[in-house]
Amino acid sequence: MHKAISAMGSKNFLTILAKPGLLTEDPNNPSVKRVDRVSFGSNVQIAIRLEAAGHRVLEWSVVNILFGSYDILHIHWPERVLSVRSKTLAIIRMLLLFGALTVIRLRGKKIVWTSHNTKSHDGFHPRLERIYQNCFSLFLNGVCVPLSSLEKPMRSVFRLPRSCRVKVIPFGNFSKLYECATNRAESRAALSLPLDARVCIHLGTMFSYKGLEDMCRVFSDPSLSDCILLLAGGCKDVDLWKAMEGYAKKSSNIRLVQGHVATEQVQYFMQAADLFVCNYDHIDNSATIRWPLGFGLPVLAPLFPFTQEYSERFGLYWLRLFEKKNLTPEIILKNLQISRDYNQIVPWGDCDWDIHVASLIRFYNELLQSPVSR
């Protein structure tokens, strides 16, 4: 296991301060952090393999920031400090982050950011976010982007210092991460779905930017009355849930499952479906696109630079595209005509977590060998 992580850089073993590392939010209690080694979060998959290769991963904390012995900080999703409706609280959280990054740089440490998206999903504070983008980039020594299509928009939004290095390192896949011991018939029986029905699903936390309300509107069309749309996941947006519930009450083919889907239950949803449907309003990258592919489930998604890159990489059978904000019943029906082939295998290529981490370690060492700038 993890054979690809044998090609190290110049330093044998590194200590990485990670924000976050192996810790993730407990889905049933977001204020509680827990270690989840089966999370599809890139931070978790990276941390697992760093530790397997003999490196040490420290979790982000005041004690570790001030007194911890580490070589480099690796940060994911820093824009989440702005994901609160209170502007005052968002400013305080942003300043605390910048204060911590200042301490880290004054200690002579390097900072690497994995750029998942160019802006926050919530977009609560657009003007404040522009200030954040301009300031955050000044702390960076290196940026890791998972897709070539993400590099240009990232550079256009974040004013990176000339000394900051950017590396494209593809994320891995989830083909062996989740248990998948069930079949189509068993999965449909477990979810009370007719065996002969055409089933589309979307799984994951429900946010407005995912276009789920519009997806419900599309599936309420009479031409899709015999096609089931199954939406499952947690939803904190009361207005969004009420809107989807309204469609579900009027259209019996729309089914909602509210609440976190346990890891061992994911296989039933993925195996029962004919198609995984995404309908994002805006996004630069998404692990959700690669998640169903790990179960051999094709994905229908809007055309964005990153979905086009993935479609070209994996093939049109696996990732089928439509013009964003233009999902129609005709598009759904056309793609359901292509029967799911449970024997097809996704051509993952270099979308492998071991390869990703081996490249990441080399990147760490390149940065550590470069002069420190404060």
Short mmCIF file of C-alpha atoms in Angstrom, two decimals:
data_model
loop_
_atom_site.label_atom_id
_atom_site.label_comp_id
_atom_site.label_asym_id
_atom_site.label_seq_id
_atom_site.Cartn_x
_atom_site.Cartn_y
_atom_site.Cartn_z
CA MET A 1 0.00 0.00 0.00
CA HIS A 2 1.14 3.55 -0.76
CA LYS A 3 4.01 2.25 -2.95
CA ALA A 4 4.09 5.41 -5.02
CA ILE A 5 5.30 7.43 -2.04
CA SER A 6 8.84 6.14 -2.23
CA ALA A 7 10.31 8.98 -4.26
CA MET A 8 10.97 11.56 -1.58
CA GLY A 9 12.72 14.89 -1.78
CA SER A 10 15.90 15.92 0.01
CA LYS A 11 14.60 15.63 3.57
CA ASN A 12 13.69 12.14 4.71
CA PHE A 13 10.89 12.95 7.12
CA LEU A 14 8.88 16.14 7.39
CA THR A 15 6.51 17.52 9.98
CA ILE A 16 3.50 19.22 8.43
CA LEU A 17 1.17 21.53 10.32
CA ALA A 18 -2.16 20.93 8.63
CA LYS A 19 -5.34 23.01 8.58
CA PRO A 20 -7.14 20.65 8.62
CA GLY A 21 -5.31 17.31 8.87
CA LEU A 22 -7.23 14.17 9.84
CA LEU A 23 -9.87 16.09 11.75
CA THR A 24 -13.28 16.66 10.16
CA GLU A 25 -16.60 17.98 11.45
CA ASP A 26 -18.86 15.43 13.09
CA PRO A 27 -21.89 15.49 10.69
CA ASN A 28 -24.26 15.16 13.63
CA ASN A 29 -22.55 17.88 15.68
CA PRO A 30 -20.48 20.36 13.58
CA SER A 31 -18.94 21.93 16.69
CA VAL A 32 -17.17 18.61 17.39
CA LYS A 33 -14.09 17.58 15.41
CA ARG A 34 -13.28 13.92 14.90
CA VAL A 35 -10.78 11.76 13.06
CA ASP A 36 -12.40 10.26 9.96
CA ARG A 37 -10.13 8.06 7.86
CA VAL A 38 -12.89 7.24 5.37
CA SER A 39 -13.67 10.85 4.51
CA PHE A 40 -13.35 11.79 0.85
CA GLY A 41 -11.86 15.11 1.98
CA SER A 42 -8.54 15.63 0.23
CA ASN A 43 -6.95 16.77 3.50
CA VAL A 44 -7.72 13.40 5.11
CA GLN A 45 -6.48 11.34 2.17
CA ILE A 46 -3.26 13.39 2.06
CA ALA A 47 -2.67 13.17 5.82
CA ILE A 48 -3.18 9.38 5.86
CA ARG A 49 -0.55 8.87 3.19
CA LEU A 50 1.90 11.35 4.68
CA GLU A 51 1.77 9.41 7.94
CA ALA A 52 2.06 6.08 6.11
CA ALA A 53 5.27 7.36 4.48
CA GLY A 54 6.75 8.21 7.89
CA HIS A 55 5.98 11.92 7.98
CA ARG A 56 4.27 13.60 10.91
CA VAL A 57 1.02 15.57 10.63
CA LEU A 58 0.19 18.13 13.33
CA GLU A 59 -3.32 19.51 13.64
CA TRP A 60 -3.82 23.28 13.51
CA SER A 61 -3.95 24.69 17.06
CA VAL A 62 -2.70 27.74 18.93
CA VAL A 63 -0.13 25.62 20.81
CA ASN A 64 1.23 24.05 17.61
CA ILE A 65 1.29 27.39 15.78
CA LEU A 66 3.30 29.08 18.53
CA PHE A 67 5.46 26.27 19.88
CA GLY A 68 5.15 23.28 17.55
CA SER A 69 8.14 21.93 15.69
CA TYR A 70 7.12 21.70 12.03
CA ASP A 71 8.61 22.32 8.60
CA ILE A 72 5.66 23.65 6.67
CA LEU A 73 1.99 24.64 6.98
CA HIS A 74 -0.44 23.08 4.52
CA ILE A 75 -3.80 24.84 4.50
CA HIS A 76 -7.10 23.88 2.85
CA TRP A 77 -10.28 25.96 2.52
CA PRO A 78 -9.05 29.08 4.37
CA GLU A 79 -12.01 31.01 2.91
CA ARG A 80 -14.27 29.20 5.36
CA VAL A 81 -13.42 31.88 7.92
CA LEU A 82 -15.90 34.03 5.96
CA SER A 83 -18.67 31.42 5.97
CA VAL A 84 -20.72 33.11 8.69
CA ARG A 85 -23.56 35.57 8.13
CA SER A 86 -22.28 38.04 10.72
CA LYS A 87 -19.85 40.41 9.00
CA THR A 88 -18.29 41.36 12.34
CA LEU A 89 -17.59 37.72 13.17
CA ALA A 90 -16.23 37.11 9.67
CA ILE A 91 -13.78 40.03 10.09
CA ILE A 92 -12.65 38.73 13.49
CA ARG A 93 -12.12 35.22 12.08
CA MET A 94 -10.21 36.60 9.10
CA LEU A 95 -7.93 38.71 11.30
CA LEU A 96 -7.26 35.75 13.60
CA LEU A 97 -6.25 33.67 10.57
CA PHE A 98 -3.96 36.42 9.27
CA GLY A 99 -2.45 36.80 12.74
CA ALA A 100 -1.67 33.08 12.89
CA LEU A 101 -0.16 33.13 9.39
CA THR A 102 1.99 36.11 10.38
CA VAL A 103 3.35 34.18 13.38
CA ILE A 104 4.09 31.18 11.18
CA ARG A 105 6.00 33.28 8.65
CA LEU A 106 7.91 35.10 11.41
CA ARG A 107 8.99 31.69 12.68
CA GLY A 108 10.55 31.13 9.26
CA LYS A 109 8.08 28.45 8.16
CA LYS A 110 6.78 27.94 4.63
CA ILE A 111 3.07 28.01 3.79
CA VAL A 112 1.39 25.90 1.12
CA TRP A 113 -2.24 26.31 0.10
CA THR A 114 -4.30 23.76 -1.82
CA SER A 115 -6.64 25.85 -3.97
CA HIS A 116 -9.99 24.05 -4.23
CA ASN A 117 -12.00 27.05 -5.46
CA THR A 118 -11.34 30.71 -6.19
CA LYS A 119 -14.14 31.93 -3.92
CA SER A 120 -16.32 30.73 -1.06
CA HIS A 121 -19.50 28.80 -1.83
CA ASP A 122 -21.63 30.96 0.47
CA GLY A 123 -20.56 34.39 -0.78
CA PHE A 124 -21.97 36.12 2.31
CA HIS A 125 -19.51 39.04 2.18
CA PRO A 126 -18.30 39.77 -1.40
CA ARG A 127 -16.39 42.98 -0.61
CA LEU A 128 -14.75 41.48 2.46
CA GLU A 129 -13.85 38.40 0.45
CA ARG A 130 -11.96 40.53 -2.09
CA ILE A 131 -9.93 42.04 0.76
CA TYR A 132 -9.31 38.56 2.12
CA GLN A 133 -8.14 37.30 -1.30
CA ASN A 134 -5.65 40.15 -1.73
CA CYS A 135 -4.22 39.74 1.76
CA PHE A 136 -4.19 35.94 2.07
CA SER A 137 -2.08 35.47 -1.06
CA LEU A 138 0.75 37.56 0.44
CA PHE A 139 1.49 34.85 3.01
CA LEU A 140 1.95 32.04 0.49
CA ASN A 141 5.16 30.30 -0.58
CA GLY A 142 3.41 27.70 -2.69
CA VAL A 143 0.03 26.81 -4.17
CA CYS A 144 -1.12 23.35 -5.17
CA VAL A 145 -3.96 23.19 -7.70
CA PRO A 146 -5.61 19.87 -8.60
CA LEU A 147 -6.50 20.83 -12.17
CA SER A 148 -4.82 22.75 -14.97
CA SER A 149 -8.12 24.54 -15.60
CA LEU A 150 -8.04 25.97 -12.07
CA GLU A 151 -4.62 27.58 -12.30
CA LYS A 152 -5.53 30.54 -14.51
CA PRO A 153 -8.67 31.64 -12.60
CA MET A 154 -6.81 31.20 -9.31
CA ARG A 155 -3.99 33.47 -10.50
CA SER A 156 -6.51 36.06 -11.74
CA VAL A 157 -8.27 36.25 -8.36
CA PHE A 158 -5.30 35.94 -6.00
CA ARG A 159 -2.37 38.31 -6.45
CA LEU A 160 0.41 35.88 -5.70
CA PRO A 161 3.89 37.14 -4.78
CA ARG A 162 6.45 36.63 -7.55
CA SER A 163 8.31 34.20 -5.29
CA CYS A 164 5.21 32.00 -4.83
CA ARG A 165 5.39 28.73 -6.76
CA VAL A 166 2.35 27.02 -8.27
CA LYS A 167 2.16 23.29 -8.90
CA VAL A 168 -0.60 21.32 -10.65
CA ILE A 169 -1.03 18.00 -8.84
CA PRO A 170 -4.19 15.98 -9.67
CA PHE A 171 -6.29 14.74 -6.76
CA GLY A 172 -6.79 11.03 -6.24
CA ASN A 173 -9.94 8.95 -6.62
CA PHE A 174 -12.29 7.14 -4.26
CA SER A 175 -12.66 3.80 -6.04
CA LYS A 176 -11.42 1.72 -3.09
CA LEU A 177 -12.27 4.02 -0.22
CA TYR A 178 -15.89 3.04 0.43
CA GLU A 179 -17.35 -0.39 1.01
CA CYS A 180 -19.25 -1.63 -2.03
CA ALA A 181 -20.58 -5.11 -1.29
CA THR A 182 -24.15 -4.68 -2.50
CA ASN A 183 -25.73 -4.86 -5.94
CA ARG A 184 -28.45 -2.97 -7.81
CA ALA A 185 -31.35 -5.14 -6.68
CA GLU A 186 -30.32 -5.22 -3.01
CA SER A 187 -29.69 -1.47 -2.99
CA ARG A 188 -33.06 -0.64 -4.50
CA ALA A 189 -34.82 -2.91 -2.06
CA ALA A 190 -33.00 -1.23 0.85
CA LEU A 191 -34.09 2.22 -0.39
CA SER A 192 -37.63 1.14 -1.35
CA LEU A 193 -37.03 1.91 -5.02
CA PRO A 194 -38.72 -0.05 -7.83
CA LEU A 195 -36.29 -2.40 -9.56
CA ASP A 196 -37.38 -1.28 -13.04
CA ALA A 197 -37.41 2.48 -12.34
CA ARG A 198 -34.99 4.99 -13.81
CA VAL A 199 -33.24 6.62 -10.85
CA CYS A 200 -31.18 9.80 -10.64
CA ILE A 201 -29.53 10.82 -7.39
CA HIS A 202 -27.57 13.63 -5.80
CA LEU A 203 -25.82 12.84 -2.55
CA GLY A 204 -24.11 15.22 -0.13
CA THR A 205 -24.67 18.30 1.99
CA MET A 206 -27.33 20.49 0.39
CA PHE A 207 -26.39 24.08 -0.48
CA SER A 208 -28.14 26.63 -2.67
CA TYR A 209 -25.17 26.87 -5.08
CA LYS A 210 -25.73 23.23 -6.03
CA GLY A 211 -28.91 24.14 -7.91
CA LEU A 212 -31.01 21.49 -6.16
CA GLU A 213 -34.21 23.53 -6.14
CA ASP A 214 -33.94 23.94 -9.91
CA MET A 215 -33.23 20.22 -10.21
CA CYS A 216 -36.51 19.53 -8.39
CA ARG A 217 -38.31 21.90 -10.76
CA VAL A 218 -36.95 19.98 -13.75
CA PHE A 219 -38.00 16.60 -12.34
CA SER A 220 -41.50 17.90 -11.59
CA ASP A 221 -42.10 18.07 -15.35
CA PRO A 222 -44.71 15.48 -16.46
CA SER A 223 -42.29 13.97 -18.98
CA LEU A 224 -40.15 12.76 -16.06
CA SER A 225 -43.01 11.39 -13.95
CA ASP A 226 -41.63 7.84 -14.20
CA CYS A 227 -38.04 8.94 -13.40
CA ILE A 228 -37.17 9.09 -9.72
CA LEU A 229 -35.00 11.89 -8.31
CA LEU A 230 -33.50 10.96 -4.94
CA LEU A 231 -31.77 13.76 -3.00
CA ALA A 232 -30.02 12.76 0.21
CA GLY A 233 -27.86 14.68 2.68
CA GLY A 234 -27.83 17.22 5.45
CA CYS A 235 -29.42 20.62 4.85
CA LYS A 236 -29.01 23.66 7.11
CA ASP A 237 -30.68 26.02 4.64
CA VAL A 238 -34.29 26.11 5.85
CA ASP A 239 -35.57 28.00 2.80
CA LEU A 240 -33.90 25.57 0.41
CA TRP A 241 -35.34 22.56 2.21
CA LYS A 242 -38.85 24.05 2.22
CA ALA A 243 -38.63 24.76 -1.51
CA MET A 244 -37.52 21.20 -2.29
CA GLU A 245 -40.14 19.80 0.04
CA GLY A 246 -42.77 21.77 -1.85
CA TYR A 247 -41.81 20.07 -5.10
CA ALA A 248 -41.66 16.65 -3.41
CA LYS A 249 -45.21 17.05 -2.07
CA LYS A 250 -46.53 17.80 -5.56
CA SER A 251 -44.44 15.23 -7.46
CA SER A 252 -44.25 11.69 -6.10
CA ASN A 253 -41.14 10.94 -8.18
CA ILE A 254 -39.07 13.41 -6.11
CA ARG A 255 -37.83 11.84 -2.90
CA LEU A 256 -35.88 13.59 -0.15
CA VAL A 257 -33.74 12.03 2.58
CA GLN A 258 -32.60 14.64 5.09
CA GLY A 259 -29.59 14.02 7.29
CA HIS A 260 -26.03 12.80 6.95
CA VAL A 261 -25.69 9.56 4.98
CA ALA A 262 -23.50 7.20 7.01
CA THR A 263 -20.36 5.92 5.31
CA GLU A 264 -21.60 2.32 5.21
CA GLN A 265 -24.88 3.48 3.60
CA VAL A 266 -23.32 5.37 0.69
CA GLN A 267 -22.96 2.19 -1.37
CA TYR A 268 -26.74 1.65 -1.46
CA PHE A 269 -27.42 5.06 -3.01
CA MET A 270 -24.58 4.75 -5.53
CA GLN A 271 -25.45 1.20 -6.57
CA ALA A 272 -29.18 1.90 -6.86
CA ALA A 273 -28.81 4.83 -9.27
CA ASP A 274 -28.60 5.03 -13.03
CA LEU A 275 -27.12 8.53 -13.02
CA PHE A 276 -25.64 11.00 -10.52
CA VAL A 277 -26.84 14.51 -11.38
CA CYS A 278 -25.07 17.77 -10.45
CA ASN A 279 -26.49 21.21 -11.21
CA TYR A 280 -24.04 23.73 -9.78
CA ASP A 281 -24.64 27.45 -10.28
CA HIS A 282 -20.94 28.22 -9.89
CA ILE A 283 -17.90 26.19 -8.90
CA ASP A 284 -14.24 25.75 -9.86
CA ASN A 285 -13.71 22.21 -8.60
CA SER A 286 -15.66 19.53 -6.74
CA ALA A 287 -14.80 16.19 -5.15
CA THR A 288 -18.48 15.30 -5.55
CA ILE A 289 -17.89 14.89 -9.29
CA ARG A 290 -15.27 12.18 -8.69
CA TRP A 291 -17.12 10.51 -5.80
CA PRO A 292 -19.78 8.57 -7.82
CA LEU A 293 -17.20 7.54 -10.40
CA GLY A 294 -15.51 5.54 -7.64
CA PHE A 295 -18.64 3.35 -7.60
CA GLY A 296 -18.80 3.11 -11.39
CA LEU A 297 -21.72 5.55 -11.52
CA PRO A 298 -21.77 8.02 -14.44
CA VAL A 299 -22.23 11.73 -13.71
CA LEU A 300 -24.24 14.42 -15.48
CA ALA A 301 -22.90 17.90 -14.68
CA PRO A 302 -22.85 21.50 -15.96
CA LEU A 303 -20.11 22.60 -18.33
CA PHE A 304 -17.35 24.35 -16.40
CA PRO A 305 -13.62 24.35 -17.21
CA PHE A 306 -12.97 21.71 -14.55
CA THR A 307 -15.83 19.40 -15.61
CA GLN A 308 -14.65 19.66 -19.22
CA GLU A 309 -11.12 18.73 -18.10
CA TYR A 310 -12.43 15.72 -16.19
CA SER A 311 -14.68 14.70 -19.10
CA GLU A 312 -11.72 14.78 -21.47
CA ARG A 313 -9.65 12.81 -18.97
CA PHE A 314 -12.18 10.08 -18.11
CA GLY A 315 -14.40 10.02 -21.19
CA LEU A 316 -17.93 11.12 -22.12
CA TYR A 317 -19.52 7.94 -20.79
CA TRP A 318 -18.40 8.83 -17.29
CA LEU A 319 -18.89 12.58 -17.25
CA ARG A 320 -21.64 14.01 -19.46
CA LEU A 321 -22.00 17.76 -19.73
CA PHE A 322 -24.74 20.32 -20.34
CA GLU A 323 -24.70 24.11 -20.47
CA LYS A 324 -24.80 25.50 -16.93
CA LYS A 325 -28.18 26.73 -15.68
CA ASN A 326 -29.79 24.91 -18.57
CA LEU A 327 -30.77 21.50 -17.18
CA THR A 328 -33.93 20.28 -18.95
CA PRO A 329 -36.13 17.15 -18.92
CA GLU A 330 -34.86 16.38 -22.43
CA ILE A 331 -31.24 16.30 -21.20
CA ILE A 332 -32.20 13.96 -18.35
CA LEU A 333 -34.10 11.60 -20.67
CA LYS A 334 -31.33 11.58 -23.26
CA ASN A 335 -28.73 10.56 -20.69
CA LEU A 336 -30.95 7.92 -19.08
CA GLN A 337 -31.14 6.21 -22.46
CA ILE A 338 -27.50 5.24 -21.97
CA SER A 339 -27.72 2.18 -19.72
CA ARG A 340 -25.36 1.99 -16.77
CA ASP A 341 -22.67 -0.62 -17.35
CA TYR A 342 -21.56 -2.03 -13.99
CA ASN A 343 -18.53 -3.64 -15.64
CA GLN A 344 -17.02 -0.41 -16.97
CA ILE A 345 -13.84 0.80 -15.25
CA VAL A 346 -12.88 4.48 -14.94
CA PRO A 347 -9.47 5.26 -16.54
CA TRP A 348 -8.10 7.10 -13.50
CA GLY A 349 -4.56 7.59 -14.83
CA ASP A 350 -2.61 9.84 -12.44
CA CYS A 351 -5.72 10.63 -10.36
CA ASP A 352 -4.27 8.56 -7.55
CA TRP A 353 -3.71 9.66 -3.95
CA ASP A 354 -0.32 7.93 -3.65
CA ILE A 355 0.92 9.73 -6.76
CA HIS A 356 -0.55 13.00 -5.47
CA VAL A 357 1.24 12.75 -2.12
CA ALA A 358 4.56 11.71 -3.68
CA SER A 359 4.40 14.82 -5.89
CA LEU A 360 3.32 16.93 -2.94
CA ILE A 361 6.30 15.83 -0.85
CA ARG A 362 8.66 16.77 -3.67
CA PHE A 363 6.92 20.16 -3.81
CA TYR A 364 7.35 20.61 -0.05
CA ASN A 365 11.07 19.95 -0.36
CA GLU A 366 11.46 22.34 -3.29
CA LEU A 367 9.91 25.08 -1.17
CA LEU A 368 12.01 24.22 1.88
CA GLN A 369 15.16 24.52 -0.19
CA SER A 370 14.22 28.00 -1.44
CA PRO A 371 15.23 31.13 0.54
CA VAL A 372 12.95 32.23 3.37
CA SER A 373 11.23 35.57 2.79
CA ARG A 374 9.45 37.37 5.62
#
